[in-house]
Amino acid sequence: MGIALLFTLSLLLFFPLSPLASTNSALPYRTSVRHPISRPRPLPRRPNANRPPPHHPHPKPPPRKPKKPPRHLPKSHLPQSEIKQILRAHNDARAHESEPFYVWDETLANYSRNWAIKRIYDCRMVHSDGPYGENIFLAVKDHWTIAKAVRSWVNEEKYYNKKTNVCKPGKMCGHYTQIVWRDTVDVGCARAKCAKRGIFIMCCYYPPGNFLDENPFASHNQ
């Protein structure tokens, strides 16, 4: 009995209980346990700004200035002449339905530009699932402009049945219905050249359209 007590006391002297590793159920939060002191390899030193790090006898050269973006990246803004062409391609379709004309919105254009930049390296026909209405277009050849893409969307009118409010079987007409959605008033577009081949075009619309079982030519504003 005495020998066991002496052995227990000796263990407590050499291996005291750590308060960091203990938990108390009465506390309103949980305490974290520190990592063990013994590690298979020592921790690296924090690099000193006044001296080079170990194994590098010479300091690193100063960082170079950032390179200019590749030419295929879209510009920060579109020229006014191109914006007028894009608006005309949209508003010609809306004039045919006696609807108010679109107004160019730079916020929508920037959103389209940012998404187009993300698609440069894969050039996939993927929507951003953002808060706006979206029409996207992918062309193999580089001669496609945004206005030409808009006209191709408008040409989907021949596949849209205005009486039944549905597309012809096997055809697409949702780009057209978004363009002529009466409650949509703002538009912004962007164009980006893909890294390998092709052109990615996107137009965003606000307020968004193409809601299920709603007529694009009727006003749904409350």
mmCIF file of C-alpha atoms in Angstrom:
data_model
loop_
_atom_site.group_PDB
_atom_site.id
_atom_site.type_symbol
_atom_site.label_atom_id
_atom_site.label_comp_id
_atom_site.label_asym_id
_atom_site.label_seq_id
_atom_site.Cartn_x
_atom_site.Cartn_y
_atom_site.Cartn_z
ATOM 1 C CA MET A 1 0.000 0.000 0.000
ATOM 2 C CA GLY A 2 2.821 2.403 0.940
ATOM 3 C CA ILE A 3 4.812 1.458 -2.164
ATOM 4 C CA ALA A 4 1.847 2.173 -4.467
ATOM 5 C CA LEU A 5 1.275 5.565 -2.825
ATOM 6 C CA LEU A 6 4.942 6.526 -3.243
ATOM 7 C CA PHE A 7 4.829 5.469 -6.913
ATOM 8 C CA THR A 8 1.723 7.596 -7.558
ATOM 9 C CA LEU A 9 3.310 10.641 -5.887
ATOM 10 C CA SER A 10 6.441 10.249 -7.978
ATOM 11 C CA LEU A 11 4.361 10.199 -11.193
ATOM 12 C CA LEU A 12 2.599 13.409 -10.170
ATOM 13 C CA LEU A 13 5.935 15.105 -9.492
ATOM 14 C CA PHE A 14 7.361 14.251 -12.929
ATOM 15 C CA PHE A 15 4.121 14.493 -14.972
ATOM 16 C CA PRO A 16 1.897 17.229 -13.472
ATOM 17 C CA LEU A 17 -1.614 17.670 -14.862
ATOM 18 C CA SER A 18 -1.816 20.464 -17.456
ATOM 19 C CA PRO A 19 -4.638 22.954 -16.921
ATOM 20 C CA LEU A 20 -4.842 23.553 -20.709
ATOM 21 C CA ALA A 21 -5.778 19.957 -21.363
ATOM 22 C CA SER A 22 -8.520 19.859 -18.764
ATOM 23 C CA THR A 23 -12.134 20.769 -19.376
ATOM 24 C CA ASN A 24 -14.785 22.050 -17.025
ATOM 25 C CA SER A 25 -18.402 21.220 -17.770
ATOM 26 C CA ALA A 26 -19.531 24.283 -15.822
ATOM 27 C CA LEU A 27 -17.893 26.667 -18.329
ATOM 28 C CA PRO A 28 -20.185 28.142 -21.012
ATOM 29 C CA TYR A 29 -17.594 27.446 -23.732
ATOM 30 C CA ARG A 30 -15.205 24.666 -24.664
ATOM 31 C CA THR A 31 -11.491 25.085 -24.083
ATOM 32 C CA SER A 32 -9.043 24.085 -26.791
ATOM 33 C CA VAL A 33 -6.155 21.737 -26.203
ATOM 34 C CA ARG A 34 -2.691 22.956 -27.110
ATOM 35 C CA HIS A 35 -0.673 20.899 -29.562
ATOM 36 C CA PRO A 36 1.886 18.564 -27.959
ATOM 37 C CA ILE A 37 5.320 20.022 -27.419
ATOM 38 C CA SER A 38 7.188 17.112 -28.967
ATOM 39 C CA ARG A 39 7.048 17.190 -32.774
ATOM 40 C CA PRO A 40 8.798 15.063 -35.397
ATOM 41 C CA ARG A 41 10.512 18.197 -36.762
ATOM 42 C CA PRO A 42 11.103 21.708 -35.340
ATOM 43 C CA LEU A 43 8.845 24.576 -36.316
ATOM 44 C CA PRO A 44 10.254 26.970 -38.943
ATOM 45 C CA ARG A 45 11.337 30.424 -37.882
ATOM 46 C CA ARG A 46 9.355 33.468 -38.891
ATOM 47 C CA PRO A 47 11.321 35.180 -41.695
ATOM 48 C CA ASN A 48 13.124 38.351 -40.684
ATOM 49 C CA ALA A 49 12.776 41.338 -42.956
ATOM 50 C CA ASN A 50 16.396 42.423 -42.260
ATOM 51 C CA ARG A 51 18.063 39.167 -43.209
ATOM 52 C CA PRO A 52 17.467 36.473 -45.806
ATOM 53 C CA PRO A 53 15.831 33.236 -44.645
ATOM 54 C CA PRO A 54 17.951 30.111 -44.085
ATOM 55 C CA HIS A 55 19.284 28.261 -47.114
ATOM 56 C CA HIS A 56 19.001 31.476 -49.164
ATOM 57 C CA PRO A 57 22.357 33.285 -48.914
ATOM 58 C CA HIS A 58 21.168 36.095 -51.193
ATOM 59 C CA PRO A 59 18.019 38.137 -50.641
ATOM 60 C CA LYS A 60 15.218 37.774 -53.153
ATOM 61 C CA PRO A 61 14.982 40.471 -55.834
ATOM 62 C CA PRO A 62 12.194 43.009 -55.432
ATOM 63 C CA PRO A 63 8.856 41.900 -56.911
ATOM 64 C CA ARG A 64 8.241 42.893 -60.492
ATOM 65 C CA LYS A 65 5.470 45.188 -61.502
ATOM 66 C CA PRO A 66 2.279 43.310 -62.478
ATOM 67 C CA LYS A 67 2.066 42.552 -66.154
ATOM 68 C CA LYS A 68 -0.594 44.074 -68.317
ATOM 69 C CA PRO A 69 -3.697 41.891 -68.681
ATOM 70 C CA PRO A 70 -3.883 39.702 -71.797
ATOM 71 C CA ARG A 71 -5.442 41.263 -74.848
ATOM 72 C CA HIS A 72 -8.371 38.857 -74.748
ATOM 73 C CA LEU A 73 -9.569 40.292 -71.439
ATOM 74 C CA PRO A 74 -12.560 42.621 -71.887
ATOM 75 C CA LYS A 75 -11.950 46.321 -71.540
ATOM 76 C CA SER A 76 -13.121 48.296 -68.537
ATOM 77 C CA HIS A 77 -15.927 49.811 -70.628
ATOM 78 C CA LEU A 78 -17.449 49.463 -74.077
ATOM 79 C CA PRO A 79 -17.322 52.330 -76.554
ATOM 80 C CA GLN A 80 -20.496 54.351 -76.857
ATOM 81 C CA SER A 81 -20.900 53.342 -80.480
ATOM 82 C CA GLU A 82 -21.066 49.669 -79.527
ATOM 83 C CA ILE A 83 -23.461 50.353 -76.651
ATOM 84 C CA LYS A 84 -25.792 52.137 -79.095
ATOM 85 C CA GLN A 85 -25.692 49.109 -81.417
ATOM 86 C CA ILE A 86 -26.531 46.762 -78.536
ATOM 87 C CA LEU A 87 -29.420 48.941 -77.397
ATOM 88 C CA ARG A 88 -30.734 49.256 -80.944
ATOM 89 C CA ALA A 89 -30.707 45.468 -81.391
ATOM 90 C CA HIS A 90 -32.722 45.124 -78.176
ATOM 91 C CA ASN A 91 -35.073 48.053 -78.678
ATOM 92 C CA ASP A 92 -35.985 47.170 -82.250
ATOM 93 C CA ALA A 93 -37.605 44.005 -80.893
ATOM 94 C CA ARG A 94 -39.327 45.923 -78.105
ATOM 95 C CA ALA A 95 -40.596 48.598 -80.489
ATOM 96 C CA HIS A 96 -42.265 45.856 -82.497
ATOM 97 C CA GLU A 97 -44.293 44.990 -79.366
ATOM 98 C CA SER A 98 -44.876 48.649 -78.365
ATOM 99 C CA GLU A 99 -42.788 48.237 -75.215
ATOM 100 C CA PRO A 100 -40.612 50.802 -73.431
ATOM 101 C CA PHE A 101 -36.989 50.886 -74.563
ATOM 102 C CA TYR A 102 -34.055 49.500 -72.638
ATOM 103 C CA VAL A 103 -31.596 51.738 -70.790
ATOM 104 C CA TRP A 104 -27.914 50.801 -70.533
ATOM 105 C CA ASP A 105 -26.820 49.963 -66.989
ATOM 106 C CA GLU A 106 -23.108 49.882 -66.173
ATOM 107 C CA THR A 107 -23.661 47.734 -63.072
ATOM 108 C CA LEU A 108 -25.154 45.014 -65.257
ATOM 109 C CA ALA A 109 -22.327 45.465 -67.761
ATOM 110 C CA ASN A 110 -19.711 45.033 -65.031
ATOM 111 C CA TYR A 111 -21.479 41.939 -63.723
ATOM 112 C CA SER A 112 -21.513 40.470 -67.235
ATOM 113 C CA ARG A 113 -17.850 41.371 -67.697
ATOM 114 C CA ASN A 114 -16.793 39.726 -64.445
ATOM 115 C CA TRP A 115 -18.608 36.514 -65.334
ATOM 116 C CA ALA A 116 -17.174 36.561 -68.848
ATOM 117 C CA ILE A 117 -13.658 36.815 -67.390
ATOM 118 C CA LYS A 118 -14.315 33.699 -65.294
ATOM 119 C CA ARG A 119 -15.332 31.820 -68.433
ATOM 120 C CA ILE A 120 -12.255 32.753 -70.488
ATOM 121 C CA TYR A 121 -10.287 29.572 -69.826
ATOM 122 C CA ASP A 122 -13.097 27.002 -70.143
ATOM 123 C CA CYS A 123 -15.599 28.996 -72.259
ATOM 124 C CA ARG A 124 -18.480 26.863 -71.020
ATOM 125 C CA MET A 125 -22.106 27.841 -71.505
ATOM 126 C CA VAL A 126 -22.728 28.268 -67.788
ATOM 127 C CA HIS A 127 -25.056 30.765 -66.149
ATOM 128 C CA SER A 128 -23.947 32.603 -63.025
ATOM 129 C CA ASP A 129 -27.297 32.019 -61.268
ATOM 130 C CA GLY A 130 -27.126 35.592 -60.052
ATOM 131 C CA PRO A 131 -29.929 38.054 -59.243
ATOM 132 C CA TYR A 132 -30.406 39.207 -62.840
ATOM 133 C CA GLY A 133 -31.874 37.805 -66.009
ATOM 134 C CA GLU A 134 -29.143 36.362 -68.225
ATOM 135 C CA ASN A 135 -28.662 35.611 -71.902
ATOM 136 C CA ILE A 136 -25.372 33.944 -72.838
ATOM 137 C CA PHE A 137 -23.909 33.207 -76.241
ATOM 138 C CA LEU A 138 -20.883 31.198 -77.366
ATOM 139 C CA ALA A 139 -19.433 31.629 -80.855
ATOM 140 C CA VAL A 140 -16.648 29.612 -82.460
ATOM 141 C CA LYS A 141 -15.460 32.449 -84.696
ATOM 142 C CA ASP A 142 -14.194 35.794 -83.424
ATOM 143 C CA HIS A 143 -16.206 38.043 -85.738
ATOM 144 C CA TRP A 144 -19.332 37.845 -83.552
ATOM 145 C CA THR A 145 -20.271 41.089 -81.840
ATOM 146 C CA ILE A 146 -22.695 41.541 -78.957
ATOM 147 C CA ALA A 147 -25.231 43.185 -81.264
ATOM 148 C CA LYS A 148 -25.104 40.185 -83.634
ATOM 149 C CA ALA A 149 -25.659 37.836 -80.700
ATOM 150 C CA VAL A 150 -28.675 39.899 -79.612
ATOM 151 C CA ARG A 151 -30.156 39.675 -83.107
ATOM 152 C CA SER A 152 -29.736 35.904 -83.058
ATOM 153 C CA TRP A 153 -31.696 35.840 -79.788
ATOM 154 C CA VAL A 154 -34.396 38.022 -81.315
ATOM 155 C CA ASN A 155 -34.658 35.564 -84.230
ATOM 156 C CA GLU A 156 -36.007 33.018 -81.742
ATOM 157 C CA GLU A 157 -39.349 34.826 -82.083
ATOM 158 C CA LYS A 158 -40.283 32.408 -84.883
ATOM 159 C CA TYR A 159 -40.094 29.546 -82.374
ATOM 160 C CA TYR A 160 -42.342 31.268 -79.808
ATOM 161 C CA ASN A 161 -46.110 30.759 -79.820
ATOM 162 C CA LYS A 162 -47.682 33.912 -78.394
ATOM 163 C CA LYS A 163 -51.085 32.266 -77.983
ATOM 164 C CA THR A 164 -49.898 29.329 -75.890
ATOM 165 C CA ASN A 165 -46.817 31.070 -74.402
ATOM 166 C CA VAL A 166 -44.533 28.104 -75.174
ATOM 167 C CA CYS A 167 -41.656 27.352 -77.534
ATOM 168 C CA LYS A 168 -41.957 24.972 -80.442
ATOM 169 C CA PRO A 169 -40.883 21.416 -79.528
ATOM 170 C CA GLY A 170 -37.139 21.040 -79.718
ATOM 171 C CA LYS A 171 -36.560 24.780 -80.176
ATOM 172 C CA MET A 172 -35.332 27.544 -77.880
ATOM 173 C CA CYS A 173 -37.067 30.882 -77.405
ATOM 174 C CA GLY A 174 -36.194 31.934 -73.843
ATOM 175 C CA HIS A 175 -33.590 34.459 -74.990
ATOM 176 C CA TYR A 176 -36.243 36.230 -77.035
ATOM 177 C CA THR A 177 -38.818 36.279 -74.232
ATOM 178 C CA GLN A 178 -36.252 37.810 -71.869
ATOM 179 C CA ILE A 179 -35.510 40.565 -74.372
ATOM 180 C CA VAL A 180 -39.194 41.442 -74.818
ATOM 181 C CA TRP A 181 -40.118 40.996 -71.155
ATOM 182 C CA ARG A 182 -42.129 44.148 -70.559
ATOM 183 C CA ASP A 183 -41.131 44.749 -66.924
ATOM 184 C CA THR A 184 -37.392 44.537 -67.712
ATOM 185 C CA VAL A 185 -35.981 48.033 -68.234
ATOM 186 C CA ASP A 186 -32.175 47.834 -67.794
ATOM 187 C CA VAL A 187 -29.543 45.890 -69.728
ATOM 188 C CA GLY A 188 -25.764 45.536 -69.641
ATOM 189 C CA CYS A 189 -23.555 43.261 -71.730
ATOM 190 C CA ALA A 190 -19.957 42.132 -72.135
ATOM 191 C CA ARG A 191 -17.859 40.133 -74.573
ATOM 192 C CA ALA A 192 -14.689 38.124 -73.894
ATOM 193 C CA LYS A 193 -12.365 36.201 -76.190
ATOM 194 C CA CYS A 194 -11.758 32.679 -74.953
ATOM 195 C CA ALA A 195 -8.207 31.597 -74.216
ATOM 196 C CA LYS A 196 -8.234 28.811 -76.813
ATOM 197 C CA ARG A 197 -10.902 29.684 -79.334
ATOM 198 C CA GLY A 198 -14.271 31.352 -79.429
ATOM 199 C CA ILE A 199 -16.187 34.315 -78.036
ATOM 200 C CA PHE A 200 -18.250 34.352 -74.843
ATOM 201 C CA ILE A 201 -21.040 36.946 -74.735
ATOM 202 C CA MET A 202 -23.348 37.726 -71.860
ATOM 203 C CA CYS A 203 -26.169 40.216 -71.305
ATOM 204 C CA CYS A 204 -27.810 40.813 -67.940
ATOM 205 C CA TYR A 205 -31.303 42.211 -67.437
ATOM 206 C CA TYR A 206 -33.086 43.913 -64.560
ATOM 207 C CA PRO A 207 -35.666 43.254 -63.333
ATOM 208 C CA PRO A 208 -35.278 39.661 -64.514
ATOM 209 C CA GLY A 209 -37.903 37.994 -66.657
ATOM 210 C CA ASN A 210 -38.866 34.519 -67.881
ATOM 211 C CA PHE A 211 -40.996 33.549 -64.908
ATOM 212 C CA LEU A 212 -42.993 30.361 -65.216
ATOM 213 C CA ASP A 213 -46.533 30.673 -66.603
ATOM 214 C CA GLU A 214 -46.242 34.447 -67.074
ATOM 215 C CA ASN A 215 -46.782 36.312 -70.313
ATOM 216 C CA PRO A 216 -43.714 38.359 -71.327
ATOM 217 C CA PHE A 217 -45.859 41.072 -72.923
ATOM 218 C CA ALA A 218 -47.986 41.725 -69.814
ATOM 219 C CA SER A 219 -46.927 43.907 -66.910
ATOM 220 C CA HIS A 220 -46.545 42.057 -63.611
ATOM 221 C CA ASN A 221 -45.601 45.001 -61.441
ATOM 222 C CA GLN A 222 -47.789 45.258 -58.386
#
